[in-house]
Each structure stands twice: as C-alpha cells, then as structure tokens.
Coordinates of C-alpha atoms and ligand atoms in Angstrom, one line a residue:
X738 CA 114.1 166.1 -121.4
X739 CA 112.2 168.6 -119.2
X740 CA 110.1 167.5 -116.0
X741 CA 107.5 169.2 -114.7
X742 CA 108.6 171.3 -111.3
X743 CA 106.1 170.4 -108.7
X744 CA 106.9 170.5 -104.4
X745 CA 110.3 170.5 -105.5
X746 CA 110.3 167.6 -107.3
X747 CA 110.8 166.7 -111.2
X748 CA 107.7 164.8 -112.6
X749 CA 107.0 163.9 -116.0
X750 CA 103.2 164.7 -116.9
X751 CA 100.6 161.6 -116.3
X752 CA 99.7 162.3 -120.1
X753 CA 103.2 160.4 -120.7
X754 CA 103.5 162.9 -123.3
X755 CA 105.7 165.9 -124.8
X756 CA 106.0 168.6 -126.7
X757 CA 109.1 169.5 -128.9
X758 CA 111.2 172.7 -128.0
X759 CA 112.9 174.4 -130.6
X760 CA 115.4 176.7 -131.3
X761 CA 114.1 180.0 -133.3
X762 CA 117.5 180.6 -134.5
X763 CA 117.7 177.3 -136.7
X764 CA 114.4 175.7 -136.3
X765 CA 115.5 172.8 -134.8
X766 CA 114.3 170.6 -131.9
X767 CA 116.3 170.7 -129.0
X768 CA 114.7 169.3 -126.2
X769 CA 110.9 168.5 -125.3
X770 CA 108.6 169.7 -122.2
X771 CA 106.4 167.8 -120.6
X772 CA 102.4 168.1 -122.3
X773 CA 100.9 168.3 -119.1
X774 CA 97.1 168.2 -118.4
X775 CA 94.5 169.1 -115.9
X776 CA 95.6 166.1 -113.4
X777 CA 98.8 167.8 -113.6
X778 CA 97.4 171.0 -112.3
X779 CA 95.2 169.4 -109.7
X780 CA 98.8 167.4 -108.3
X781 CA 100.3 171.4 -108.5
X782 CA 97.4 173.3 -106.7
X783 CA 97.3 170.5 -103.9
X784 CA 100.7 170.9 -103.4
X785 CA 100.5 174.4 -103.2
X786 CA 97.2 174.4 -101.1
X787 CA 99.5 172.0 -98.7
X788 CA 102.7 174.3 -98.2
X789 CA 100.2 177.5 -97.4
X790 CA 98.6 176.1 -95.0
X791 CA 101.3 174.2 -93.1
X792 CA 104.4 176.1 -94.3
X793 CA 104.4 179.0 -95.9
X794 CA 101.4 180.9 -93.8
X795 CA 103.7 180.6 -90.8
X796 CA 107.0 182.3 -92.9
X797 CA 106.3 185.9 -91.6
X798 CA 107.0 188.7 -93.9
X799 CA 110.5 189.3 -93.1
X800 CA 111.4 185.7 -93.2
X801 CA 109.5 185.5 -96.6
X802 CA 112.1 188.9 -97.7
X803 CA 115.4 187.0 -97.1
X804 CA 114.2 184.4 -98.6
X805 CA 113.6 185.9 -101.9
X806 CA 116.7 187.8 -101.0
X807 CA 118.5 184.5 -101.4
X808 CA 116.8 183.8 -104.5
X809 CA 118.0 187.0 -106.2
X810 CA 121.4 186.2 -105.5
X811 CA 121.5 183.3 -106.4
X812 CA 119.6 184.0 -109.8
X813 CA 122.3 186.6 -109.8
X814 CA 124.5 183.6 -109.6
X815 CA 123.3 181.8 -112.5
X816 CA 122.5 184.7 -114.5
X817 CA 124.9 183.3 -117.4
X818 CA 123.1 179.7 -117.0
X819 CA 120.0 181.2 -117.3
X820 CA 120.6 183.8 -120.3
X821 CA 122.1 181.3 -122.7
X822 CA 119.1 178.9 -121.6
X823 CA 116.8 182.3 -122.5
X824 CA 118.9 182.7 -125.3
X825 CA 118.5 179.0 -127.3
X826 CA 114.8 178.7 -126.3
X827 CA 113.7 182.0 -127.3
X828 CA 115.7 183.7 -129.8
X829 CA 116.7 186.5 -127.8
X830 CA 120.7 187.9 -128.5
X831 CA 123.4 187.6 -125.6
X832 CA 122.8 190.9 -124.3
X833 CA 118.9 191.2 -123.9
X834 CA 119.2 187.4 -122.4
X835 CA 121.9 188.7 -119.8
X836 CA 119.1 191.8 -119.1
X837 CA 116.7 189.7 -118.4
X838 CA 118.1 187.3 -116.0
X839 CA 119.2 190.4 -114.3
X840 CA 116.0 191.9 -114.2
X841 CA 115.0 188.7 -112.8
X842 CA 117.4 189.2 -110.5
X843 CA 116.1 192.7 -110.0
X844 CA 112.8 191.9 -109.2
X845 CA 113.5 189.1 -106.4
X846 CA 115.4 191.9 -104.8
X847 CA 112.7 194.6 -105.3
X848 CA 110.1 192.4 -103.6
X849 CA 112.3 191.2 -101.0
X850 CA 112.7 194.4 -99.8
X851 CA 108.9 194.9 -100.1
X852 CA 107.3 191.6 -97.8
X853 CA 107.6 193.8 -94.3
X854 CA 106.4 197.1 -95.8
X855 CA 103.3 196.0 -96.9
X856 CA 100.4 197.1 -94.1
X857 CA 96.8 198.3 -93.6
X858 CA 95.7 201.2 -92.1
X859 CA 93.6 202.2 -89.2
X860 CA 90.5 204.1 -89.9
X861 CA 88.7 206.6 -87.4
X862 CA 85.3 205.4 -86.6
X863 CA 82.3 205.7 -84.2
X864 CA 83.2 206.4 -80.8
X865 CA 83.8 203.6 -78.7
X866 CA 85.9 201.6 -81.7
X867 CA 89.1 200.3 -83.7
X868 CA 89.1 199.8 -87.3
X869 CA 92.0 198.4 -88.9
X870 CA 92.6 196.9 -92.1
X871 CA 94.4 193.8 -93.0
X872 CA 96.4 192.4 -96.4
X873 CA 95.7 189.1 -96.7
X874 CA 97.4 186.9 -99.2
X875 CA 94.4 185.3 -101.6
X876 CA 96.3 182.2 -101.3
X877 CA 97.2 179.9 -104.5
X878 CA 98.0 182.1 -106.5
X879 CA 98.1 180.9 -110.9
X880 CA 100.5 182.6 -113.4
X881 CA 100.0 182.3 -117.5
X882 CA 103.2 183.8 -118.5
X883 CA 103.6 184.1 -122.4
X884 CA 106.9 183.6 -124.2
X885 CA 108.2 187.5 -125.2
X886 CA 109.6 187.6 -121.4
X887 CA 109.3 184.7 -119.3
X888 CA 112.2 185.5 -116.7
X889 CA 111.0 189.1 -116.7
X890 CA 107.3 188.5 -116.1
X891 CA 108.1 185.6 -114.0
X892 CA 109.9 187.9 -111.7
X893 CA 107.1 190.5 -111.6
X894 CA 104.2 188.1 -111.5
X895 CA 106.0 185.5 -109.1
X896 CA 107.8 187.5 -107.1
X897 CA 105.0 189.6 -105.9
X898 CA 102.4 187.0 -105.1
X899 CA 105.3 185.5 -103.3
X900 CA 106.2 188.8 -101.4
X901 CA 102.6 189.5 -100.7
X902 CA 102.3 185.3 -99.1
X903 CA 100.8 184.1 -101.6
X904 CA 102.1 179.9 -103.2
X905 CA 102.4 179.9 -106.9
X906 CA 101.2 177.5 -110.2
X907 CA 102.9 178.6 -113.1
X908 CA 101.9 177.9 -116.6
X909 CA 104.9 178.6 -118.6
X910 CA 104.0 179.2 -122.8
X911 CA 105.2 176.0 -124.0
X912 CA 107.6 178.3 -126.2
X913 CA 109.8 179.3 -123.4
X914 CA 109.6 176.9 -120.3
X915 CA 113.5 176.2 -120.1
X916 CA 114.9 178.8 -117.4
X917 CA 111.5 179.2 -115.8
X918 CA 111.8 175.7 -114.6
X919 CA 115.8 176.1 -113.8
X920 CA 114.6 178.9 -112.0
X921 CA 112.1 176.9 -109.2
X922 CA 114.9 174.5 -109.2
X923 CA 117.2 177.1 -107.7
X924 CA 114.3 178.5 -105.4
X925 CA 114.1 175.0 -104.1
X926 CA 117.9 175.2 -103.4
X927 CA 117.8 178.7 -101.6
X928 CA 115.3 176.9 -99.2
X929 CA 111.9 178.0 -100.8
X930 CA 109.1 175.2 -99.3
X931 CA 107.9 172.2 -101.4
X932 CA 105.1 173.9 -103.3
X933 CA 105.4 177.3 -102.9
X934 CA 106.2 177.4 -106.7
X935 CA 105.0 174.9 -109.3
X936 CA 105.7 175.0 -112.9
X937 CA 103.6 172.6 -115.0
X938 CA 104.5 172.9 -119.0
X939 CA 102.0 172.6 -121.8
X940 CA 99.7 173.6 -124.4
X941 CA 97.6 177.0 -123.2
X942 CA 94.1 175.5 -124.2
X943 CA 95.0 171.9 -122.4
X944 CA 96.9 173.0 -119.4
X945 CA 96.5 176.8 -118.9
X946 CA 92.6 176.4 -119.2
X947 CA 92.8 173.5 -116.8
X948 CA 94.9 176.5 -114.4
X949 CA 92.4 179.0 -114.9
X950 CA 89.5 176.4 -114.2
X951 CA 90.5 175.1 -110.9
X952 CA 88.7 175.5 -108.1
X953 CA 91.5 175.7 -105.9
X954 CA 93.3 178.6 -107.4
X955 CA 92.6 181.7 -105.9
X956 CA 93.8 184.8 -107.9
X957 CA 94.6 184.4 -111.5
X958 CA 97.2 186.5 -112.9
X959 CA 97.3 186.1 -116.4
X960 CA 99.8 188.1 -119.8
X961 CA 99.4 187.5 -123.3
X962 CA 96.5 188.0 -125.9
X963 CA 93.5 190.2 -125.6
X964 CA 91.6 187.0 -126.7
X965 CA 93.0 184.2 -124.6
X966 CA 92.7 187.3 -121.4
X967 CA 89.0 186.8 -122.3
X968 CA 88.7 182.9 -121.9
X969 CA 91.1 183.5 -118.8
X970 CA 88.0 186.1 -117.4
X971 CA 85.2 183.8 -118.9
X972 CA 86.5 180.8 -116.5
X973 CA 87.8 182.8 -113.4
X974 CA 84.1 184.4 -113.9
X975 CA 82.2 181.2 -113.1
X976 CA 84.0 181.0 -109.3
X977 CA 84.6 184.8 -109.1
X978 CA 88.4 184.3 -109.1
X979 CA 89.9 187.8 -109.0
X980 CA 92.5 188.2 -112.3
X981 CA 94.9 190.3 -113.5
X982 CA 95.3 191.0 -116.9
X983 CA 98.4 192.6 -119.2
X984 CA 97.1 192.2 -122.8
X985 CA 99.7 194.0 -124.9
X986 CA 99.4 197.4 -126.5
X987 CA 99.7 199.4 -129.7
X988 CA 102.0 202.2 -127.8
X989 CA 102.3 205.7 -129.9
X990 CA 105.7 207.3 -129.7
X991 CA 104.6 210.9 -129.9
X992 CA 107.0 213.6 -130.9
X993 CA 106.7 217.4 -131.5
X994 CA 108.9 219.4 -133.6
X995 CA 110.3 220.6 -130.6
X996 CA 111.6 217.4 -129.3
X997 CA 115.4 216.2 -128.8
X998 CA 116.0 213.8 -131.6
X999 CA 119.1 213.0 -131.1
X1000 CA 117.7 211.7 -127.6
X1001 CA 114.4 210.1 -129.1
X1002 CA 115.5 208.3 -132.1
X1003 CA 117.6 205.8 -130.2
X1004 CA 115.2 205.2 -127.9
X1005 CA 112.6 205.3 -130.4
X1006 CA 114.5 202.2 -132.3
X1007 CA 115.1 200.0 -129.4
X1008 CA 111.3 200.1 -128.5
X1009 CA 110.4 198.6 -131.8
X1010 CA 113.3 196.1 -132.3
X1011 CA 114.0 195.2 -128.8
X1012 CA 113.1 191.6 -128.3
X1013 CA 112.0 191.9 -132.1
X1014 CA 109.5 193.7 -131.6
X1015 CA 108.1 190.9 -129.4
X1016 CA 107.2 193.4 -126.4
X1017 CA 103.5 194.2 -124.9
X1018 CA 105.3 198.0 -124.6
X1019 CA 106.5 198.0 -127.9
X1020 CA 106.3 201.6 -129.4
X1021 CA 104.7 200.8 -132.6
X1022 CA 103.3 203.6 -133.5
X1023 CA 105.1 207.1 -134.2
X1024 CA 102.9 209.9 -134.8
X1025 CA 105.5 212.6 -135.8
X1026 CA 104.5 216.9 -136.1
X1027 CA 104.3 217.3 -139.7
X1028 CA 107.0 219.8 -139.5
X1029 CA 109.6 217.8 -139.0
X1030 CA 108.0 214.4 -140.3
X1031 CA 110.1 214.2 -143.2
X1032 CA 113.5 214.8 -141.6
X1033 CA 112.8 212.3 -138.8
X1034 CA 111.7 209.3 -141.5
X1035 CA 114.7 209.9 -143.1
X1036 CA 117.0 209.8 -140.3
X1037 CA 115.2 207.1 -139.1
X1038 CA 114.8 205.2 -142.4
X1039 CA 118.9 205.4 -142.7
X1040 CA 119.3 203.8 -138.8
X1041 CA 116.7 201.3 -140.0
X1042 CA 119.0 200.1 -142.7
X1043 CA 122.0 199.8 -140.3
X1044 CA 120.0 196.9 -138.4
X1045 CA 121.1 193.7 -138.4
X1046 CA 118.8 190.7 -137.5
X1047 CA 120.7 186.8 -137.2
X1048 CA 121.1 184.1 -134.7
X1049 CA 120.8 184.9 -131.0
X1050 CA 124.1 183.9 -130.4
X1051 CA 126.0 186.3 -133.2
X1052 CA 124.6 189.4 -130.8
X1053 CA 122.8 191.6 -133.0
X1054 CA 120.7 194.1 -133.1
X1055 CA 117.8 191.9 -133.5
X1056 CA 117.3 188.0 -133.3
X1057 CA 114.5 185.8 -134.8
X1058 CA 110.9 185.9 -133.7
X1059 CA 110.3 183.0 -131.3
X1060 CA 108.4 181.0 -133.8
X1061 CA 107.1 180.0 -137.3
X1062 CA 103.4 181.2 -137.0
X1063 CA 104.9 184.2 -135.3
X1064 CA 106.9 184.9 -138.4
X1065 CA 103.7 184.2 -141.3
X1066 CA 101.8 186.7 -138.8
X1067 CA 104.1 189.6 -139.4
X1068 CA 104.8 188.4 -143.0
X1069 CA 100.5 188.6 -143.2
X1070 CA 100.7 192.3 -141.5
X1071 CA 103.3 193.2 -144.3
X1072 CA 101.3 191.5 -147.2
X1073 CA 98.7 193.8 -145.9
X1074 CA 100.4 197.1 -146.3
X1075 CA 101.0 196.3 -149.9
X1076 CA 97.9 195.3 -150.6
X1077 CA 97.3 199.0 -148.9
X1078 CA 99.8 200.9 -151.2
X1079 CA 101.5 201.5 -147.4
X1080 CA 104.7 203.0 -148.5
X1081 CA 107.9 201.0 -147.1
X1082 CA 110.5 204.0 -145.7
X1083 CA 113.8 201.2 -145.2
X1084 CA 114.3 197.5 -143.6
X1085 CA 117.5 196.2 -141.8
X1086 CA 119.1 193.3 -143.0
X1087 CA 119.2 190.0 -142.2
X1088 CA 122.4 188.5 -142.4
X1089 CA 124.1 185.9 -144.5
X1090 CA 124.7 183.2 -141.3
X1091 CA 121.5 183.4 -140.5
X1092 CA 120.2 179.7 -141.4
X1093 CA 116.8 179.6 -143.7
X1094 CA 115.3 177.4 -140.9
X1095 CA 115.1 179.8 -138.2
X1096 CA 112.2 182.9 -137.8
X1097 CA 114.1 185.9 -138.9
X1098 CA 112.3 189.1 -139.6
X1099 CA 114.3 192.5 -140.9
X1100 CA 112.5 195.6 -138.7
X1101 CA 110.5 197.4 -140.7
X1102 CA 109.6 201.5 -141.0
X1103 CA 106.5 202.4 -142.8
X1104 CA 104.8 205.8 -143.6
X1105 CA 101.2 207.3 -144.0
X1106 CA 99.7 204.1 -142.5
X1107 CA 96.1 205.0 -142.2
X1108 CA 94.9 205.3 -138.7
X1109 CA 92.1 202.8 -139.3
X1110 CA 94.2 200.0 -141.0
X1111 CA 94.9 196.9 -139.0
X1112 CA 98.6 197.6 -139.2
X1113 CA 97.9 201.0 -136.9
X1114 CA 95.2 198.8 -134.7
X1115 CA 96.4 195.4 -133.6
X1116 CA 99.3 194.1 -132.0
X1117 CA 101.9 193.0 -135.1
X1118 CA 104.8 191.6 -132.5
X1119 CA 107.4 191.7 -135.0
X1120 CA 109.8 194.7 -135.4
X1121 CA 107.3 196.7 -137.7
X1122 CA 107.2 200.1 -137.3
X1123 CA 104.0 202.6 -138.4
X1124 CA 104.5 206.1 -139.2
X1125 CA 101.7 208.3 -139.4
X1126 CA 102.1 212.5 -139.3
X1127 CA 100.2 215.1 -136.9
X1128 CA 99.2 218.3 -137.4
X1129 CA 98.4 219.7 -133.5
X1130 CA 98.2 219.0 -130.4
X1131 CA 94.7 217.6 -130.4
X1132 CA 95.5 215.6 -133.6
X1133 CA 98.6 213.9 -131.8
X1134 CA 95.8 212.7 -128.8
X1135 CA 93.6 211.8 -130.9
X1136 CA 95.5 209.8 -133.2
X1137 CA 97.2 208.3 -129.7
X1138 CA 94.0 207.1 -127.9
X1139 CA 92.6 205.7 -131.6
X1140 CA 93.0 202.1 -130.6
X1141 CA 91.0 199.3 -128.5
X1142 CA 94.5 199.5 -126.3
X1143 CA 96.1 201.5 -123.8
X1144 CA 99.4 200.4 -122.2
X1145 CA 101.9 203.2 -122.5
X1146 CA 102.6 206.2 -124.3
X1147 CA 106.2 207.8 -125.1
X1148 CA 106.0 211.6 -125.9
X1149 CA 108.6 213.8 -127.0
X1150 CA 109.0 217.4 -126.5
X1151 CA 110.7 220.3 -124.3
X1152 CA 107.3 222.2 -123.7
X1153 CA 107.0 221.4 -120.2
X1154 CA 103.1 222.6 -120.0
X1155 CA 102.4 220.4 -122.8
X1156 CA 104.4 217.8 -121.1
X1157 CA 101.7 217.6 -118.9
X1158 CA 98.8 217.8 -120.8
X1159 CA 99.5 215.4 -123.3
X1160 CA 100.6 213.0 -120.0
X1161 CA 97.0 214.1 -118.5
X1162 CA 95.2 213.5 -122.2
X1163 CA 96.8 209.7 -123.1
X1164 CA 95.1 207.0 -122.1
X1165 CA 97.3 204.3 -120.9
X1166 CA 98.5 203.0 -117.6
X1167 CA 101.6 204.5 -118.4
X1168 CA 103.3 207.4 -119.9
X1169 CA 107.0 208.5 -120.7
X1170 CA 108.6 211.7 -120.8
X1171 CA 111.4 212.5 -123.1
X1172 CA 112.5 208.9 -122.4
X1173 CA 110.8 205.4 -122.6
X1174 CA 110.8 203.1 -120.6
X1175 CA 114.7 203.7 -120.0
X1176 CA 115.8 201.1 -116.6
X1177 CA 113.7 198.4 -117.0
X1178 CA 111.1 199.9 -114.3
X1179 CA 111.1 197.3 -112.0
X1180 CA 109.8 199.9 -109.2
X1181 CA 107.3 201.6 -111.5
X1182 CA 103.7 200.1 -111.4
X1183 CA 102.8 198.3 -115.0
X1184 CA 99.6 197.6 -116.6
X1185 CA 97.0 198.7 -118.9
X1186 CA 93.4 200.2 -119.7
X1187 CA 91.3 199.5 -122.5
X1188 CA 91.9 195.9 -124.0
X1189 CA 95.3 196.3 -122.5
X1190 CA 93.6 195.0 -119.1
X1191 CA 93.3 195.7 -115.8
X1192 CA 95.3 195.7 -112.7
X1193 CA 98.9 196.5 -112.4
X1194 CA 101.9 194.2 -111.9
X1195 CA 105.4 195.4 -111.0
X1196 CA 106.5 198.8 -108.0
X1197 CA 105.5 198.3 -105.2
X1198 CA 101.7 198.8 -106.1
X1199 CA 101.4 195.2 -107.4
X1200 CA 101.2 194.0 -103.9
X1201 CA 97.9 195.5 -103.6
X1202 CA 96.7 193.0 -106.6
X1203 CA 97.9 190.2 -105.0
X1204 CA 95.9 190.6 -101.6
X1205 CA 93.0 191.1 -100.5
X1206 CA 91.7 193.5 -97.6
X1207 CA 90.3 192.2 -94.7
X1208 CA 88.5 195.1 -92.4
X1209 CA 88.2 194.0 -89.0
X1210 CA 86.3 196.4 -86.3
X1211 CA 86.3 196.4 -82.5
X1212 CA 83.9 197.3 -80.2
X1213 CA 85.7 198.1 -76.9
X1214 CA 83.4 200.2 -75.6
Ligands
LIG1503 P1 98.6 183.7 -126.0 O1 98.0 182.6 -126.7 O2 97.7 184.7 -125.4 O3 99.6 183.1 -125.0 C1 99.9 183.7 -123.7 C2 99.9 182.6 -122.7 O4 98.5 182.1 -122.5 C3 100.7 181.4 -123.0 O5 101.3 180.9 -121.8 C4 99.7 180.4 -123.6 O6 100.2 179.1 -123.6 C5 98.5 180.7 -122.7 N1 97.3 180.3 -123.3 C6 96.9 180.1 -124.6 N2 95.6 179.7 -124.7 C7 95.1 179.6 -123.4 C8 93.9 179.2 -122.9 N3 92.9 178.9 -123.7 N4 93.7 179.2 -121.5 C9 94.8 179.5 -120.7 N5 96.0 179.9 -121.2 C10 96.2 179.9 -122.5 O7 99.5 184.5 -127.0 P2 100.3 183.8 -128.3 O8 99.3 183.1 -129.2 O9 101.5 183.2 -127.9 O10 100.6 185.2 -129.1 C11 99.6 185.7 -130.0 C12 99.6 187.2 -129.8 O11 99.4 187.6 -128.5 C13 101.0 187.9 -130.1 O12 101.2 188.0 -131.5 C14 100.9 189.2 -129.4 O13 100.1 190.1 -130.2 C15 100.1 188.8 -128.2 N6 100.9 188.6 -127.0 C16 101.1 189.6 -126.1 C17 101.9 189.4 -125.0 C18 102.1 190.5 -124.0 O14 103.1 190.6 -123.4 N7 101.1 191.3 -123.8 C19 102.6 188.3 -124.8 C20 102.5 187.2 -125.8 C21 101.6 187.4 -126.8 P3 100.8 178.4 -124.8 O15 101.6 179.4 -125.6 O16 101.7 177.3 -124.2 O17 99.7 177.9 -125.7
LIG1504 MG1 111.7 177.6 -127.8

C-alpha cells in the first residue's frame, strides 16, 4: 500500500481510506493510494509553511542548485525503478517510461543550473534614487499534475517552484501517483528539507479542490482539463491566488506541398501515438495542401497499419490508454465519426497478447473531418488522428486557429518567408519548424493561449511564474 509523502514521512490519509490502482495493460488492481481529504492538505501546507520559513528561506540559491543537482542524479540513478513503476501504473511502453524518467532527470538538472541566474534589474529613476527589483518566491507553492505525464510535468512544475524558493503540495491524479511519491522519497534522501515537497494522493474533486481552496497555498499551478482549469481559477479567484494553467490543445500539423515528407511523416506519427495519444501537444490535426493530400494519406494510411498497440511491457509502438472511461471516450469520438459518414483512411493493430481487460485503443487516421465537428474541436486523447485538406496559405491559418485552443503548431515546408509568416499567423504558445517538438524541450518555455491557458512552465522563463517582483526604491539623496 501507498502512504501519503508528507515532511518526509509516510502517512496514511485520516480518511482511513483508499483508492485502488490498476494496471491499464490488464485491468487489474495492483496496489491502492491513499484517499486523502482536505485535513490531509491542511497537515501538507503547514508542513510546507513550516520548512519555508525556518528552512528552506535560508537555502540560498546556489545551495538550493546542488541540491536539485543531487536529486537529478540520483533520479538518474533510479531511472529504471522509476520507468517500470511509470510503466505498470500508466500504461506507457519501456522506452517512453525510460524517456520520461530521464526527462525527469533532465529537468532537475535544467533548474539546478537555473536557482543562481535568476535576478532583478535596476531601473533608472529620478535623481537622487536606486530602483531595483527583487524575485521573490510566492511561497507554498500547489501542483495538480494529471496522469498523461506525471514524472515529466512533475519535473517542470516541481522543479521550478523549487529553483525559484518556492515549498511544494503536490496532488498527484489518482491514476499515476506511484513514481511521483518514490520520487519525494528519494528527494528526502538527497537531503531535500522535511516539507519542501508533499505529495498527498486522491480523488481531484475531494483532495485537489481542498489544494486549490487553501488559504495557505500561495501560487497554484495547475495541468489537465479546460473544465477542471476553470474550478481551479473559480477557487484561487476567491483569495486572488495567482495560477498557472496548461489545459491541452487540438495542435494542427500543417504541411505544404513543398514540405520534406520523408522528414514529417515520422514525426507526424509519433505526435499522435506517442503516449497514445494521451499528450496536451498531441498533433491531432493535419491540415495537408490539396496537392499533395492524397499521396500523403496514403503513405500515411500504410504506416498507420504497421502500428502495433499491446501491453506496456511488450514495447510497442503504442500501449493502452490509462483507463476505462478514457477508452469509452475515444470509442464515443469514433462512434461519432460514423455517425458523420467521417471516412476511416487505416488503423494499427492491436495485438493478440494483448489481454481483453486492459484499455487498448488501435491509432486511428481519418479524412475530410469537417472543421466544425467535435472530432476537429475537442481534445479526443487517444491516438486519433483528423485529416482535413487546404487550399492556400490563408486557408491553412484559418483552418489552424479554428479551435477554442492554442498550444502548438507544427508546420511543414522549405519556403522560408512563409516559414515565418505562418509562425507569425498561428496562435499558440508554441510553434515548430520542419520538426516537432523533437528533444523533449526542457529549455524551451511551454504553455498555451486560448482555452489552452495561461502562463508558461518549462526554459528558463517558468521562473518568472513562480515569483513574484518585489520593487524596492531608495531615496539617498
Ligand atoms: P482532469 O480531471 O482535468 O485531471 C487533471 C488533474 O486535476 C488530476 O490530478 C485530477 O485529479 C485533478 N482534478 C480533477 N478534478 C479536480 C477538481 N475539482 N479540483 C482540483 N483538481 C481536480 O482531467 P481527466 O478527467 O483526468 O481527463 C479528462 C480530459 O482532460 C482528457 O481526456 C484530456 O482531454 C484532458 N487532459 C489534458 C491534460 C493535459 O496535459 N493538458 C492532462 C490530462 C487530461 P484526479 O484525476 O485524481 O481526479
Ligand atoms: Mg494506474
């Protein structure tokens, strides 16, 4: 059984209940998390209100650096511990498990580096005057991390309130709680203060709205749903609490006739069946130049049918979505397109040792989906990918910026000027060249506009979210 992670102690919930973790390769229960409620939180927040104001406010920001410097290494350490723990609790195959743990890695690194080059700036002023500006930590800092990537976002999220001197409340989704918590276990080993990082399991609408309620939390930084990012804003809106939000996406994957497609079709696969499709920058959308629309379905239709989804340990190309309601709300998406005479281009296949019980879902290419049709609009989060054709330029941006969301946009073609223009005409908080998303961007600032959110997590400008500027002036005459 699973304990809560609270000042560096394991502590079952007060509710005395739990919940049941399961496996989304077979379906079956593995394990159970603690069902933890608001008294929980409150226990997490004083904690974390104690070690800022004794502790970890007196950590300067180079001591803060090694520490997380320690912590990378020795996530780097456990990497294998933590992927297979990744890999049971969430579905995800051997080698995107073993990414993200090393992107967890990655991002302890990145912001250890980051603590002791974060400053303010001096400002010219009346004569007579200094003017300097100060980042100040916000203090108790609270994380909602959903279940697509919890090392990954942990890292970002976590790792730069930490950087910036900020203590942490975590609020795993109860789907994927497992290596977040082995994780604060092995921060507590590298030396990290009792409190600086809490993680406190549960349901979202028990324990993450107790998180975003509490008075004592000080910066809220919250990704998942558009709709559960408004309840997260609705509560931090009654004390004012500052919030970040990352709220997912409908990404287009715009190519022109000119493009490399040898180059873009891999990269145009993985961005729909990575993590099954279960990624806020998915590229769901491909709006393809009617020139060479035809010729790119079919070579993609025929890679399509080369996919194979099964169990996250067998190493596919795709595992199972992370859970059963998960799996009806593609399966509802795809009923849909029937329904819509939306034409089916291919499907991988899932394979025969993949048990009944577990969430698998075959990635999925269709054609001519009408821009207006839920299946072009809203978030699917299953490998489902919708074609639609262009004829121009200002068809392709249109057709790109025709959805509540903005997160990123891929575009394809060797026109530089119209590189640029289309990069210029997107909206979305971020856009890719001829590749996407290629790296894993640890150093490249993240986020959304639109109902993809606000504020930007990852690079070094996520530090900037998790402080706050303090002006101070001086008369000295
Ligand atoms: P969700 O409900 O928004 O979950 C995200 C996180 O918010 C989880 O930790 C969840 O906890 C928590 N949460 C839920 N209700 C809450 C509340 N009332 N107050 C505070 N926290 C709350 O997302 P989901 O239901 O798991 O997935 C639904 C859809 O959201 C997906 O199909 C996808 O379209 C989108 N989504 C996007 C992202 C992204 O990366 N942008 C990530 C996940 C989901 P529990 O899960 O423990 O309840
Ligand atoms: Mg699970």
């Amino acid at each position: 059984m699973q304990l809560n992670y609270i000042a560096n102690a394991s502590l079952p919930s007060v509710s005395g209940k739990t919940i049941p973790v399961i496996d989304p390769s077979d379906g079956q229960v593995f394990d159970e998390i603690q069902r933890s409620n608001a008294h929980d939180i409150d226990t997490a927040v004083r904690s974390a209100r104690e070690c800022l104001e004794l502790v970890w406010s007196r950590f300067n920001a180079a001591e803060r650096g090694r520490l997380l410097m320690r912590l990378s290494a020795k996530v780097a350490e456990h990497a294998e511990e933590l992927a297979l723990l990744e890999q049971r609790d969430c579905g995800k195959p051997t080698k995107q498990a073993r990414a993200d743990a090393a992107a967890l890695a990655r991002y302890f690194e990145f912001y250890a580096g980051a603590c002791d080059k974060l400053h303010g700036d001096t400002i010219p002023y009346l004569d007579g005057y200094s003017v300097m500006t100060w980042r100040e930590p916000h203090g108790v800092t609270g994380h909602v991390i959903p279940w697509n990537y919890p090392m990954q976002i942990f890292g970002r999220s976590v790792g730069g309130a930490l950087a910036a001197g900020n203590v942490c409340v975590v609020k795993p989704a109860e789907d994927a709680c497992l290596s977040l918590i082995r994780v604060a276990q092995l921060a507590a080993e590298v030396g990290f203060p009792a409190g600086a990082i809490n993680i406190v399991t549960g349901y979202g609408h028990e324990v993450g709205d107790a998180l975003a309620r509490h008075k004592g939390i000080d910066h809220i930084s919250f990704t998942g749903s558009p709709a559960v990012g408004t309840l997260i804003q609705q509560a931090a809106a009654e004390r004012h609490c500052p919030v970040t939000l990352e709220l997912g996406g409908k990404s287009p994957q715009i190519v022109f006739a000119d493009a490399d497609l040898d180059a873009a079709i891999p990269a145009i696969i993985n961005a729909i069946v990575q993590n099954a499709g279960q990624t806020c920058s998915a590229g769901s959308r491909l709006l393809v130049e009617q020139a060479i629309y035809e010729p790119l379905l079919q070579r993609l239709g025929h890679a399509f049918e080369n996919l194979r989804v099964g169990p996250a340990a067998m190493d596919l190309d795709v595992g199972p979505l992370i859970r059963q309601s998960q799996q009806q709300r593609v399966w509802d998406f795809l009923s849909d397109a029937q329904v819509a005479n939306i034409a089916m281009v291919a499907q991988g296949q899932i394979v025969d040792e993949a048990p009944d019980t577990g969430f698998y879902q075959a990635p999925t290419l269709l054609r001519d989906v009408p821009a207006t049709h839920r299946l072009a609009q809203e978030e699917v989060f299953g490998p489902v990918l919708c074609a639609m054709s262009f004829k121009d330029e200002n068809h392709a941006v249109e057709l790109a910026n025709a959805t509540q969301f903005g997160l990123v946009a891929g575009i394809w073609t060797r026109d530089g000027a119209r590189q640029f223009r289309m990069a210029r005409r997107v909206k979305s908080g971020q856009v890719f060249i001829n590749n996407y998303g290629a790296g894993g961007g640890v150093e490249l600032p993240f986020g959304g506009v639109k109902s993809s959110g606000y504020g930007r997590e990852k690079g070094f400008e996520a530090l900037y979210g998790f402080t706050t500027l303090k002006t101070v002036a001086v008369r000295h005459g």
